[in-house]
Coordinates of N, CA, C and O and ligand atoms in Angstrom, one line a residue:
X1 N 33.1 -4.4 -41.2 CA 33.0 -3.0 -41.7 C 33.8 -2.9 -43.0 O 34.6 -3.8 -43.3
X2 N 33.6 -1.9 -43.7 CA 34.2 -2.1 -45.0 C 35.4 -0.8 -44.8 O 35.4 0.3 -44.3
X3 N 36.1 -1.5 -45.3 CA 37.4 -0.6 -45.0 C 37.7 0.3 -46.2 O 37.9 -0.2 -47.3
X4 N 37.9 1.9 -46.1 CA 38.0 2.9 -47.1 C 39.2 2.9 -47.5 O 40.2 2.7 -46.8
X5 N 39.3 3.1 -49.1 CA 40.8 2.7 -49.7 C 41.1 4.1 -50.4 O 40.2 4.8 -51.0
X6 N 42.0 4.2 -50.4 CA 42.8 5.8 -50.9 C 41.7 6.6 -51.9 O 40.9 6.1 -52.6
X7 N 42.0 7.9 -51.7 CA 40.5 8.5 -52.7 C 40.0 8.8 -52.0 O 39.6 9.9 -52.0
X8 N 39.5 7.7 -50.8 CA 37.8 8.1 -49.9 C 38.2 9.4 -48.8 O 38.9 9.2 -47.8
X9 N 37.7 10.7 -49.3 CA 38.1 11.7 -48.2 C 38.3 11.6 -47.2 O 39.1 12.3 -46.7
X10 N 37.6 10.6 -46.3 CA 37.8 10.4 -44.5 C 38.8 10.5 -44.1 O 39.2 11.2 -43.1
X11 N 40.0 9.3 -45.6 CA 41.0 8.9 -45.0 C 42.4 10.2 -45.0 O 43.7 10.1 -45.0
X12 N 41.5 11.3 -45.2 CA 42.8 12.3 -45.4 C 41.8 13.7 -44.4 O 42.1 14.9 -44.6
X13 N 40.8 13.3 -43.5 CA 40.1 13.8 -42.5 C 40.9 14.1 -40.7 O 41.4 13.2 -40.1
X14 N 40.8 14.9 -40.5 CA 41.5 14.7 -38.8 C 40.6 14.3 -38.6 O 39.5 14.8 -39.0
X15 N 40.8 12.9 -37.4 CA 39.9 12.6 -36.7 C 39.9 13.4 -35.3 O 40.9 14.1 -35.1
X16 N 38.7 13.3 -34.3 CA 38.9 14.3 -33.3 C 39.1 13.4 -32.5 O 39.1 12.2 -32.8
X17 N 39.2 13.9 -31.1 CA 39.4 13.4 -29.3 C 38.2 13.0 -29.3 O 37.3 13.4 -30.0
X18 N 38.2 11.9 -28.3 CA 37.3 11.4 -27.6 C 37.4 11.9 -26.6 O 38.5 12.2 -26.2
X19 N 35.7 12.4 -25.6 CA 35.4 12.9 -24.7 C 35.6 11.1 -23.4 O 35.2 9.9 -23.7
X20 N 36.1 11.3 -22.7 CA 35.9 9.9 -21.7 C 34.7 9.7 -21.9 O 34.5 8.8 -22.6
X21 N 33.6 10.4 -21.4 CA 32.4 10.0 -21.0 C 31.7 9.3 -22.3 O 31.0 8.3 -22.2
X22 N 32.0 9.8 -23.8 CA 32.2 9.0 -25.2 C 32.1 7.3 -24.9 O 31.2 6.7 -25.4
X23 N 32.9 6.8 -24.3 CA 33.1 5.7 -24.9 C 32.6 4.2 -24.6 O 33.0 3.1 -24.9
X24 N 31.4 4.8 -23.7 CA 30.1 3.6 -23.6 C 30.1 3.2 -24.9 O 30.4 2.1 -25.4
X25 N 29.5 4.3 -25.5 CA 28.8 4.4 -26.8 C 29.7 3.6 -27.8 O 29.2 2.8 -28.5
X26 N 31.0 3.8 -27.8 CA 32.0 3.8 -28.4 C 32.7 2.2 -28.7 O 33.5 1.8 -29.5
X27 N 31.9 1.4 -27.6 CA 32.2 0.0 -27.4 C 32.4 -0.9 -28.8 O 33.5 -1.4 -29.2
X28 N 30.9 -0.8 -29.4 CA 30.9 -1.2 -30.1 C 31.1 -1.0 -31.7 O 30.6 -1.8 -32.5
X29 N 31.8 0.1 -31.9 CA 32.5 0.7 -32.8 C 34.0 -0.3 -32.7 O 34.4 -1.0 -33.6
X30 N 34.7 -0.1 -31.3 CA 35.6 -0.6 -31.0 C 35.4 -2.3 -31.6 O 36.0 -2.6 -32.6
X31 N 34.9 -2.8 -31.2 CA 34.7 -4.3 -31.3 C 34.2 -4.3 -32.8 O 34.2 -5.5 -33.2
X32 N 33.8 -3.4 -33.7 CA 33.9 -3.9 -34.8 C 35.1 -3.5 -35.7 O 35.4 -4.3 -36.6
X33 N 35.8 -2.6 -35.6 CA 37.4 -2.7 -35.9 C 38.1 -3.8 -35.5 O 39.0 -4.2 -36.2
X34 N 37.8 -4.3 -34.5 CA 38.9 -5.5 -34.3 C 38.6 -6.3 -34.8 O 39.4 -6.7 -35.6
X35 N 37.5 -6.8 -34.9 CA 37.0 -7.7 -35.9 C 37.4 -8.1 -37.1 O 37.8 -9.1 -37.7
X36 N 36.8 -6.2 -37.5 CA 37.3 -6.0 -39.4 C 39.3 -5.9 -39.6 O 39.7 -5.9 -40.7
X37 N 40.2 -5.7 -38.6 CA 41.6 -5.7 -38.8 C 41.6 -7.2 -38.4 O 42.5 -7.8 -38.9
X38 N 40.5 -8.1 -37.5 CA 41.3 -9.4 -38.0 C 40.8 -9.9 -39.2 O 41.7 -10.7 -39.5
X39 N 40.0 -10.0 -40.0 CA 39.3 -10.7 -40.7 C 40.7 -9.8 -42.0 O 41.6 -10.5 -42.5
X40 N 40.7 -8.3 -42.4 CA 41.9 -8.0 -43.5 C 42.8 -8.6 -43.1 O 43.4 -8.8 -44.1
X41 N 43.6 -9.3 -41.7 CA 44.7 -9.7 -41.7 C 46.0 -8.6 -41.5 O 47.2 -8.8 -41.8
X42 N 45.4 -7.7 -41.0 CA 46.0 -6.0 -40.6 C 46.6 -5.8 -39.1 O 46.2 -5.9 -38.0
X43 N 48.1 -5.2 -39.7 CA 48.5 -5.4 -37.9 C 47.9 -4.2 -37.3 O 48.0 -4.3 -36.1
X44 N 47.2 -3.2 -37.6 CA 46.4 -2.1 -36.7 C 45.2 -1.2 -37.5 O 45.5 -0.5 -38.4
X45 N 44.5 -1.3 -37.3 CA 43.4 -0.2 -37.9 C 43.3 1.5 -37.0 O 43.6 1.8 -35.9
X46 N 42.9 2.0 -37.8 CA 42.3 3.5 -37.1 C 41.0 3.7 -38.0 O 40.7 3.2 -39.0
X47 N 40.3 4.7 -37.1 CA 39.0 4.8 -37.2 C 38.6 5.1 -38.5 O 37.8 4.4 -39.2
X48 N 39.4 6.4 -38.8 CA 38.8 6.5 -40.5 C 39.2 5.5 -41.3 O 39.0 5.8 -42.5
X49 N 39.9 4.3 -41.1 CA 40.0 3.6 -42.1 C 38.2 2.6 -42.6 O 37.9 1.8 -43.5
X50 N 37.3 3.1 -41.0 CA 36.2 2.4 -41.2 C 35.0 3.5 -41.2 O 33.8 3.3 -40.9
X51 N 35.5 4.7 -41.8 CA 34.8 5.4 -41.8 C 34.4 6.7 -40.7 O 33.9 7.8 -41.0
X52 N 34.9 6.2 -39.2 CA 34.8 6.9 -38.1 C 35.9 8.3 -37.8 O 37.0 8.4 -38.3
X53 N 35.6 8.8 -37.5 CA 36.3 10.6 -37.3 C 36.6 10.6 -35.7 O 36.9 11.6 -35.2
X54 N 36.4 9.5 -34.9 CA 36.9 9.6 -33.6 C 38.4 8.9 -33.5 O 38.7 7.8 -34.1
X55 N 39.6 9.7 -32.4 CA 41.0 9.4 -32.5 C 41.1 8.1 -32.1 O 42.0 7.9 -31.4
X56 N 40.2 7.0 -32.4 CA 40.5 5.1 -32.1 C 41.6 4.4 -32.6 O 41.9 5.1 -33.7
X57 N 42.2 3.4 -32.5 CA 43.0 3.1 -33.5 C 43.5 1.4 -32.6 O 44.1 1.4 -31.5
X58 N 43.3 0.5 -33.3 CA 43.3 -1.0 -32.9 C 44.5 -1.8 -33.4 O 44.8 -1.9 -34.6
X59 N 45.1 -2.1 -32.7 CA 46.9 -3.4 -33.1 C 46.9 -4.0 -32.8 O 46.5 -4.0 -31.6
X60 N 47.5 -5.3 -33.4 CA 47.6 -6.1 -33.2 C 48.7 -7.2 -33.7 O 48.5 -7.2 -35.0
X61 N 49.5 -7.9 -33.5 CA 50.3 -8.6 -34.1 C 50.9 -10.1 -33.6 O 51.6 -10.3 -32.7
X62 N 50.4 -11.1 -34.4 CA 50.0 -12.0 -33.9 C 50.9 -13.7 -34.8 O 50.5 -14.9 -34.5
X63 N 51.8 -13.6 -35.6 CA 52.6 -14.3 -36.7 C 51.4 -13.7 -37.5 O 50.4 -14.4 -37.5
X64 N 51.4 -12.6 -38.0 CA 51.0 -11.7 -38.9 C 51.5 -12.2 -40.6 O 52.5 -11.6 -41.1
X65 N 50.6 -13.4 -41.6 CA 51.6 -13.3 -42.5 C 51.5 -12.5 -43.7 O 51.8 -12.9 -44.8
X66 N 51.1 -11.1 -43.2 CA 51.3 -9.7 -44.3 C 52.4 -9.5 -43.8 O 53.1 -9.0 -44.7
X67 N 53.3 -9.7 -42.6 CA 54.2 -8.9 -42.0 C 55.3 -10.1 -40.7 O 55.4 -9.8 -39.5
X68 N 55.8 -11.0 -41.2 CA 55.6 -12.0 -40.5 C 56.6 -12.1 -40.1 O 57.0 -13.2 -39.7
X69 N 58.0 -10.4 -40.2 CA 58.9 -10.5 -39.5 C 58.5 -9.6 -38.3 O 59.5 -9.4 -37.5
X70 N 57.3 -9.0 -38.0 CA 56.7 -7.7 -36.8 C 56.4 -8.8 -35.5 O 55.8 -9.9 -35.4
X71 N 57.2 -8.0 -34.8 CA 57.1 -8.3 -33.5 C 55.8 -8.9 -32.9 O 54.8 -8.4 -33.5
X72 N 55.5 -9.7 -31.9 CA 54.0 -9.7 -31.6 C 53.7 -8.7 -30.8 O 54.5 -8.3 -30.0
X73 N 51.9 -7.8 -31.2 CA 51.7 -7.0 -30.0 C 50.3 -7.4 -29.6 O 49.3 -7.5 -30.3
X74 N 50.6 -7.6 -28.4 CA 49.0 -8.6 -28.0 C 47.8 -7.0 -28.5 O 48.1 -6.0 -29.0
X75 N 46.7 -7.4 -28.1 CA 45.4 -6.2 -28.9 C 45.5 -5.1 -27.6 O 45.2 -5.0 -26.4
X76 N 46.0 -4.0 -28.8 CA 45.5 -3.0 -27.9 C 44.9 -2.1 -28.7 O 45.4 -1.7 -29.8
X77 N 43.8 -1.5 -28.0 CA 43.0 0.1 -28.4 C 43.7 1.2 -27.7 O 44.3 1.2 -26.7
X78 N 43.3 2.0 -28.4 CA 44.3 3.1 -28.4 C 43.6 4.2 -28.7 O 43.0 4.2 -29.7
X79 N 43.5 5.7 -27.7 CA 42.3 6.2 -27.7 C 42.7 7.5 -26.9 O 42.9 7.7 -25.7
X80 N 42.6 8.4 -28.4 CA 43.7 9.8 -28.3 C 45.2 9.4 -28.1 O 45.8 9.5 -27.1
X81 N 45.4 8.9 -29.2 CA 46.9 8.7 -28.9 C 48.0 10.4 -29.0 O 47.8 11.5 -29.5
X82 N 49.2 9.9 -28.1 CA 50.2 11.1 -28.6 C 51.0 10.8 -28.6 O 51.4 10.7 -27.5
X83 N 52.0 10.4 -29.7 CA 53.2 9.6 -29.7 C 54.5 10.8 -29.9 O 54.4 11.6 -30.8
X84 N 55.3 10.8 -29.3 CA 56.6 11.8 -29.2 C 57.7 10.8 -29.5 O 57.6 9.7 -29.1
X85 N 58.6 11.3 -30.4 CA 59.6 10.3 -30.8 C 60.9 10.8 -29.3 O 60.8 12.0 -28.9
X86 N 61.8 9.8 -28.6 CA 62.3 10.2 -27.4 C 64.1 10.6 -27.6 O 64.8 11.0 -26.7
X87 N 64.3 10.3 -28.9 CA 65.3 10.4 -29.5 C 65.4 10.6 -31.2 O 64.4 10.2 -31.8
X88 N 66.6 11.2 -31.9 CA 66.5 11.1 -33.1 C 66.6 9.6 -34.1 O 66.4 9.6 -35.3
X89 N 66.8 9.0 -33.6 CA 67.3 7.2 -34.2 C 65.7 7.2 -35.1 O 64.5 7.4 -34.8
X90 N 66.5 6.8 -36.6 CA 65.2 6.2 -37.8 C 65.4 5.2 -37.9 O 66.1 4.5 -37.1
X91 N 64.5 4.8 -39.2 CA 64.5 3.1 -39.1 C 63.7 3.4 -40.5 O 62.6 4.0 -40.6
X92 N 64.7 2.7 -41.5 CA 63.3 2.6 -43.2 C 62.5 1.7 -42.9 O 63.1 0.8 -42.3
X93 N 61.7 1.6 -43.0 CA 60.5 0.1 -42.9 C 59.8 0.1 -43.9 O 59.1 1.1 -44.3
X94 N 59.7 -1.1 -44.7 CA 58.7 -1.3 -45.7 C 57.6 -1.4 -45.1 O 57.4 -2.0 -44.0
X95 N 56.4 -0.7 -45.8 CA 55.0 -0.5 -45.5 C 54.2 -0.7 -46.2 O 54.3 -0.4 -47.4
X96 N 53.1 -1.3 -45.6 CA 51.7 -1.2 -46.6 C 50.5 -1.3 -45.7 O 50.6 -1.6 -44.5
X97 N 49.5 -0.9 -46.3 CA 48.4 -0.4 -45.6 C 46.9 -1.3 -46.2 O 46.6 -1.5 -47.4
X98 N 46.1 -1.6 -45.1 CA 44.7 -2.0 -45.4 C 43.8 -0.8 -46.2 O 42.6 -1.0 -46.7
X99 N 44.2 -0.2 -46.2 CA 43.7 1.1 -47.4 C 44.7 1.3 -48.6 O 44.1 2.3 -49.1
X100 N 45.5 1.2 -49.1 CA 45.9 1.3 -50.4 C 46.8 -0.1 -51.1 O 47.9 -0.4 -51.4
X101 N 45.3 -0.8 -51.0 CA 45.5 -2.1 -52.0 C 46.8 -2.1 -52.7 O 47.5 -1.2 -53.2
X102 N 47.2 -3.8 -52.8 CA 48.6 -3.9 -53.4 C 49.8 -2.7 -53.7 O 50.1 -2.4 -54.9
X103 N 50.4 -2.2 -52.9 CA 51.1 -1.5 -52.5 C 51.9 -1.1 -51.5 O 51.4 -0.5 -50.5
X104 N 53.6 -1.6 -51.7 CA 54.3 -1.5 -50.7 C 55.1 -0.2 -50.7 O 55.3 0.4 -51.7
X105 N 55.8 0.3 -49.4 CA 57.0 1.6 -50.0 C 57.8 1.4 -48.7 O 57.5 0.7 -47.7
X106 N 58.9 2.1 -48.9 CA 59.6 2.4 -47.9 C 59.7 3.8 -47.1 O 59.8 4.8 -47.7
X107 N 59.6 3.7 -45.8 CA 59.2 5.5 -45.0 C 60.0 5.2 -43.9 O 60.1 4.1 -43.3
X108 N 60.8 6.4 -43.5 CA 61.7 6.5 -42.3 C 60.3 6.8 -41.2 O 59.2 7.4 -41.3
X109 N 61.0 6.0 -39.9 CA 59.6 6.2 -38.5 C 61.0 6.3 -37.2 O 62.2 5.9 -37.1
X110 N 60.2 6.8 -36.4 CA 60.9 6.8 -35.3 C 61.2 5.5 -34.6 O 60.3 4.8 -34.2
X111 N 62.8 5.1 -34.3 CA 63.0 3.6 -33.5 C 62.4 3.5 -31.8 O 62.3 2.5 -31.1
X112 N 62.1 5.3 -31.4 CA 61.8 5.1 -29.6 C 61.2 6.2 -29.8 O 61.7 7.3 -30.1
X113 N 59.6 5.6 -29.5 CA 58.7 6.9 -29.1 C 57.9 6.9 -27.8 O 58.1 5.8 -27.1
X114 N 57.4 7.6 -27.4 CA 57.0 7.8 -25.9 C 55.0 7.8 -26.1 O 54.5 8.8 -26.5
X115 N 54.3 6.8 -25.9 CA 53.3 6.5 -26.3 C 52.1 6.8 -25.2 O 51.7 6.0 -24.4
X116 N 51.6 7.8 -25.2 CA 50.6 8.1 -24.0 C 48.9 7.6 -24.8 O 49.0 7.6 -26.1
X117 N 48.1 7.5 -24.5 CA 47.2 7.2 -24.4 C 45.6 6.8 -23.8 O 45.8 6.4 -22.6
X118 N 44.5 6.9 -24.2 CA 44.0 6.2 -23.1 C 42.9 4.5 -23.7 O 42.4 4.3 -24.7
X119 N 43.1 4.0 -22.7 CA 42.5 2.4 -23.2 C 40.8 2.5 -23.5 O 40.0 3.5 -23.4
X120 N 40.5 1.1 -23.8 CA 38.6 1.3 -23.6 C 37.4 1.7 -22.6 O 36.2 2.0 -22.4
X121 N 39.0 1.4 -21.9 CA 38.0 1.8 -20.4 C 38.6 2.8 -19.9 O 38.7 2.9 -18.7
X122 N 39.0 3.7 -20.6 CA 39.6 5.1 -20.0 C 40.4 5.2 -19.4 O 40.5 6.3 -18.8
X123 N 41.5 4.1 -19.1 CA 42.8 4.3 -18.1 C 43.9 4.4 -19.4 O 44.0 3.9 -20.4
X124 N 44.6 5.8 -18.4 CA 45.8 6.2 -18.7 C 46.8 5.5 -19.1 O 47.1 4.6 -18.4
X125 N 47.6 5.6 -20.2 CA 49.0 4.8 -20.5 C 50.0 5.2 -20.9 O 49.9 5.7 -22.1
X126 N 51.1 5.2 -20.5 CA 52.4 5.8 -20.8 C 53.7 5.1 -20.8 O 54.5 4.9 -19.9
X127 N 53.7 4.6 -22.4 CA 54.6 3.7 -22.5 C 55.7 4.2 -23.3 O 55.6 5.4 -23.5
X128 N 57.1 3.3 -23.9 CA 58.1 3.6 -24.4 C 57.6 2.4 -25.6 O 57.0 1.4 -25.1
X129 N 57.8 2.4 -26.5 CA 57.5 1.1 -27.7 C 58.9 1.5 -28.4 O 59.4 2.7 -28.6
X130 N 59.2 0.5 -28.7 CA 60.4 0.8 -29.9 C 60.7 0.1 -31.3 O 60.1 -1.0 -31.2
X131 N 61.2 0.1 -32.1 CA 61.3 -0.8 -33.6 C 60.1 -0.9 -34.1 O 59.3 0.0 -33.7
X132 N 59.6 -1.7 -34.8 CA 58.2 -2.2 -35.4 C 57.6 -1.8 -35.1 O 57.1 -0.8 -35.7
X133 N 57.1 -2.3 -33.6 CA 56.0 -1.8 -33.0 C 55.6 -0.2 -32.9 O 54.5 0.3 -33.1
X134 N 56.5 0.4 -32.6 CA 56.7 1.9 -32.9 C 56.3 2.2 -34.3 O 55.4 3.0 -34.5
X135 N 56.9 1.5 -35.3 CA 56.3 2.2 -36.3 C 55.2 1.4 -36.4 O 54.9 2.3 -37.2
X136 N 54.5 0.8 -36.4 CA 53.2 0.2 -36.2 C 52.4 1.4 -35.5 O 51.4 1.6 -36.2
X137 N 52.4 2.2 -34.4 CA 52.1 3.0 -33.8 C 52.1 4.5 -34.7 O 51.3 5.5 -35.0
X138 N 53.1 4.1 -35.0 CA 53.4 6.0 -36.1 C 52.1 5.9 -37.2 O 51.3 6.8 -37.3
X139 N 52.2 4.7 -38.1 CA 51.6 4.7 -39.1 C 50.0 4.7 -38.2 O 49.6 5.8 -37.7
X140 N 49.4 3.8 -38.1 CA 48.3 4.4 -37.5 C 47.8 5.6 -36.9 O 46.7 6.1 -37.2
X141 N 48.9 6.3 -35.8 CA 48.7 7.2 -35.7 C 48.4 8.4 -36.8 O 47.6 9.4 -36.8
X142 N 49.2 7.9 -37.6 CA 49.4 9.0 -39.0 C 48.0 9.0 -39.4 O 47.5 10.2 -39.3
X143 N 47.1 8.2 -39.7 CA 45.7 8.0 -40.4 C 44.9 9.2 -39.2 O 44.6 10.4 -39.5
X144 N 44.7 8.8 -38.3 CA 43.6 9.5 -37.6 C 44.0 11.4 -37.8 O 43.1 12.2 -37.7
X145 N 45.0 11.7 -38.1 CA 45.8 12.9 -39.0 C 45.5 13.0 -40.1 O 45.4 14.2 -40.3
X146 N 45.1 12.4 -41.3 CA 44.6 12.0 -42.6 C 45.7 12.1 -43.5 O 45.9 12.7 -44.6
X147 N 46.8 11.0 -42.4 CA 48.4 10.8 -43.5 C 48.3 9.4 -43.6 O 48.0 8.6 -42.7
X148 N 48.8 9.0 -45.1 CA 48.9 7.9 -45.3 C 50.1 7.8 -45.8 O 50.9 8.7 -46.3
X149 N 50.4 6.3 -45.3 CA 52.3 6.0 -45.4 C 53.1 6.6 -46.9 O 54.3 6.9 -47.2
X150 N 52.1 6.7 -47.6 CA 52.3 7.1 -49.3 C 52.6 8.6 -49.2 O 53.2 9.1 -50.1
X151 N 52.1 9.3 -47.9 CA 52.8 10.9 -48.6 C 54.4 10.7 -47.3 O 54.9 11.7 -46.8
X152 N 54.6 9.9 -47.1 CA 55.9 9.9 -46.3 C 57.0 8.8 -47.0 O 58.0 8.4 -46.4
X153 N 56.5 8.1 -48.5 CA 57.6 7.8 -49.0 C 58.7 8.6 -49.7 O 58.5 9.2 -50.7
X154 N 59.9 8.5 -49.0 CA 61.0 9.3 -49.7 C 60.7 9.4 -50.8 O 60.1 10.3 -51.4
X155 N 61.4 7.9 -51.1 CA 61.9 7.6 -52.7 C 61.0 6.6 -53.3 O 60.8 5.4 -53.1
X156 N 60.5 7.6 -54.3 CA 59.0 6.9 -54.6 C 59.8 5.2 -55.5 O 59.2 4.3 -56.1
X157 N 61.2 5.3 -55.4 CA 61.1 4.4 -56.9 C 61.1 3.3 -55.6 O 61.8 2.4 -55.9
X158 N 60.5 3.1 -54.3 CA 60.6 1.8 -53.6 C 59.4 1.2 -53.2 O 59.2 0.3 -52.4
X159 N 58.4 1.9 -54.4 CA 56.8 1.6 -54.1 C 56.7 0.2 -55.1 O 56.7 0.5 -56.3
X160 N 56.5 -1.0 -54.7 CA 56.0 -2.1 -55.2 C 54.8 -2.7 -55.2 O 54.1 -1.7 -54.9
X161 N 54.3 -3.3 -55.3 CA 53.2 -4.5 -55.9 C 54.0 -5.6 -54.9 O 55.2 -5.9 -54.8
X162 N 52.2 -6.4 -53.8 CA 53.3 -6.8 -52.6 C 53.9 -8.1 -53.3 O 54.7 -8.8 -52.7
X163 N 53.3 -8.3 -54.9 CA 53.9 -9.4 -55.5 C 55.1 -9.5 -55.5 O 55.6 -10.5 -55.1
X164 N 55.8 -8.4 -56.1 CA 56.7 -7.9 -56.5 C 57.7 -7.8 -55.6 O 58.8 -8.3 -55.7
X165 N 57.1 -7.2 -54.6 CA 57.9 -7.0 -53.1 C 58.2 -8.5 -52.8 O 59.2 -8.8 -52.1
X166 N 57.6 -9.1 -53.1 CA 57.9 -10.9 -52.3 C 59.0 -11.5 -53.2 O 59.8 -12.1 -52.6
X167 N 59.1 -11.3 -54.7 CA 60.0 -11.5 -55.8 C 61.3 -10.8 -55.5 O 62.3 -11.6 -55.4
X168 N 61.5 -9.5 -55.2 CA 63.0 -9.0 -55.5 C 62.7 -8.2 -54.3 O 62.7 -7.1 -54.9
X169 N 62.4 -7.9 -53.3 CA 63.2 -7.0 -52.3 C 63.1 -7.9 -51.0 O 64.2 -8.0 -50.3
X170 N 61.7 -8.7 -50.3 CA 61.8 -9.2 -49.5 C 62.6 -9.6 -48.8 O 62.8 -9.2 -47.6
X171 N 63.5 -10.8 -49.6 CA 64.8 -11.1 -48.8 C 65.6 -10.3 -48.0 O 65.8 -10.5 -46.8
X172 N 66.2 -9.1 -49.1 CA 67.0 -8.3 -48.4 C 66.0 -7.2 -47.3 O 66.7 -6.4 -46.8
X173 N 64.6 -7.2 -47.0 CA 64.1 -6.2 -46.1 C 64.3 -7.7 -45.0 O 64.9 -7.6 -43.9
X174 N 64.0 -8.5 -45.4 CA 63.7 -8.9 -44.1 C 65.0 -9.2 -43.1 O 65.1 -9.1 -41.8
X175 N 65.8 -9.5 -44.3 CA 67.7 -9.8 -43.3 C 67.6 -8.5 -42.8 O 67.8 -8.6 -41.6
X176 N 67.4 -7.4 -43.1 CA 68.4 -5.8 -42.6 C 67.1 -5.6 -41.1 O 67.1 -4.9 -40.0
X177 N 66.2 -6.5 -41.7 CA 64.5 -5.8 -40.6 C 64.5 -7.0 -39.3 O 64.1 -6.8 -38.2
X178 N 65.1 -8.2 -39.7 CA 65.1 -8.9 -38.5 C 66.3 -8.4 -37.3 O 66.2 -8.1 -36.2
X179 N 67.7 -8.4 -38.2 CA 68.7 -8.1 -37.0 C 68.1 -6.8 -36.7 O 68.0 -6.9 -35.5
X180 N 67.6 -5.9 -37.0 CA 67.2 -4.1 -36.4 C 66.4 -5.1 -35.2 O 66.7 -4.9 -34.1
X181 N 65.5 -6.1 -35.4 CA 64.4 -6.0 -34.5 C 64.9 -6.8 -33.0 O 64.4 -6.7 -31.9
X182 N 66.2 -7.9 -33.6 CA 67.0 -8.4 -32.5 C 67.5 -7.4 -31.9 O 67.5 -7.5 -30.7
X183 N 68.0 -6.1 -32.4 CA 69.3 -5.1 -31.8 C 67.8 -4.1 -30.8 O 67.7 -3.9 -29.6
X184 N 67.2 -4.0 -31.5 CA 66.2 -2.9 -30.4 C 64.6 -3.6 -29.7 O 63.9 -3.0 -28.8
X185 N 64.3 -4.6 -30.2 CA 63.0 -5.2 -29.6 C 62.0 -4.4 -29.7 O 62.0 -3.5 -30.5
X186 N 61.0 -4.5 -28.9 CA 59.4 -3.5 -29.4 C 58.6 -3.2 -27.9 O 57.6 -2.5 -27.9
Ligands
LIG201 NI1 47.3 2.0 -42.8

């Protein structure tokens, strides 16, 4: 599927709920986002990133090397998410997105959020995720909202070129981003 890059209205669209009874249909919508987030090399897709207005959203993290200090998270769909942060604790994380080509920034996300949802087959989930993976969760979540990590950069002067980002900031995200991910896990 071809994935919509900043500009394309969808991606600033609320997506709606899925009805359960929806998601026969829905299968293969599903199965072509996973596809298209593995083939970009993306740790999660959401719907409008493929054009879709239903609340879907696909993760995955696997030695990821857009992101190759993120925790692994085996594949999950995600369907009507509601993520509640369960405490105040942030965390800066450098981000970037399968929709806004070459471009990295830095955005505070919640370190412990309380993650309900329901799977492809309609069973309920109510988990705790924390560090990475959480914000992996936030930011997607954020899309099916029609927020992109770009309107939640503080300080715009931390927006790079992921060239750039690999040249002069890297090093130091990844030393401050691995001990956080030792100290809290995902
Ligand atoms: Ni994104």
């Amino acid at each position: 599927m071809r994935i919509r890059q900043v500009g394309d209205p969808v991606l600033r669209e609320r997506a709606r709920e899925v009805v359960v009874d929806e998601l026969p249909e829905l299968q293969g919508l599903i199965d072509d986002m996973i596809a298209t987030m593995r083939e970009a090399g993306g740790a999660g897709l959401a719907a409008n990133q493929v054009g879709d207005l239903h609340r879907i959203l696909v993760a995955e993290v696997d030695h990821n090397p857009r992101y190759p200090y993120k925790p692994p998270i085996p594949l999950t769909v995600i369907v009507n998410p509601v993520i509640e942060p369960i405490d105040d604790e942030l965390v800066e994380i450098n981000e970037g997105c399968l929709s806004v080509p070459n471009l990295r920034g830095s955005v505070m996300r919640h370190v412990n959020v309380r993650a309900r949802y329901l799977d492809r087959d309609g069973v309920a989930h109510d988990e705790i995720r924390r560090g990475l993976t959480a914000g992996t969760f936030q930011h997607e979540c954020d899309h099916l909202d029609g927020v992109l990590f770009l309107d939640r950069v503080v300080d715009p002067t931390t927006f790079t070129t992921w060239d750039q980002f690999e040249r002069f900031h890297r090093a130091a995200f990844v030393e401050r981003i691995t001990a956080f991910v030792e100290r809290v896990g995902s």
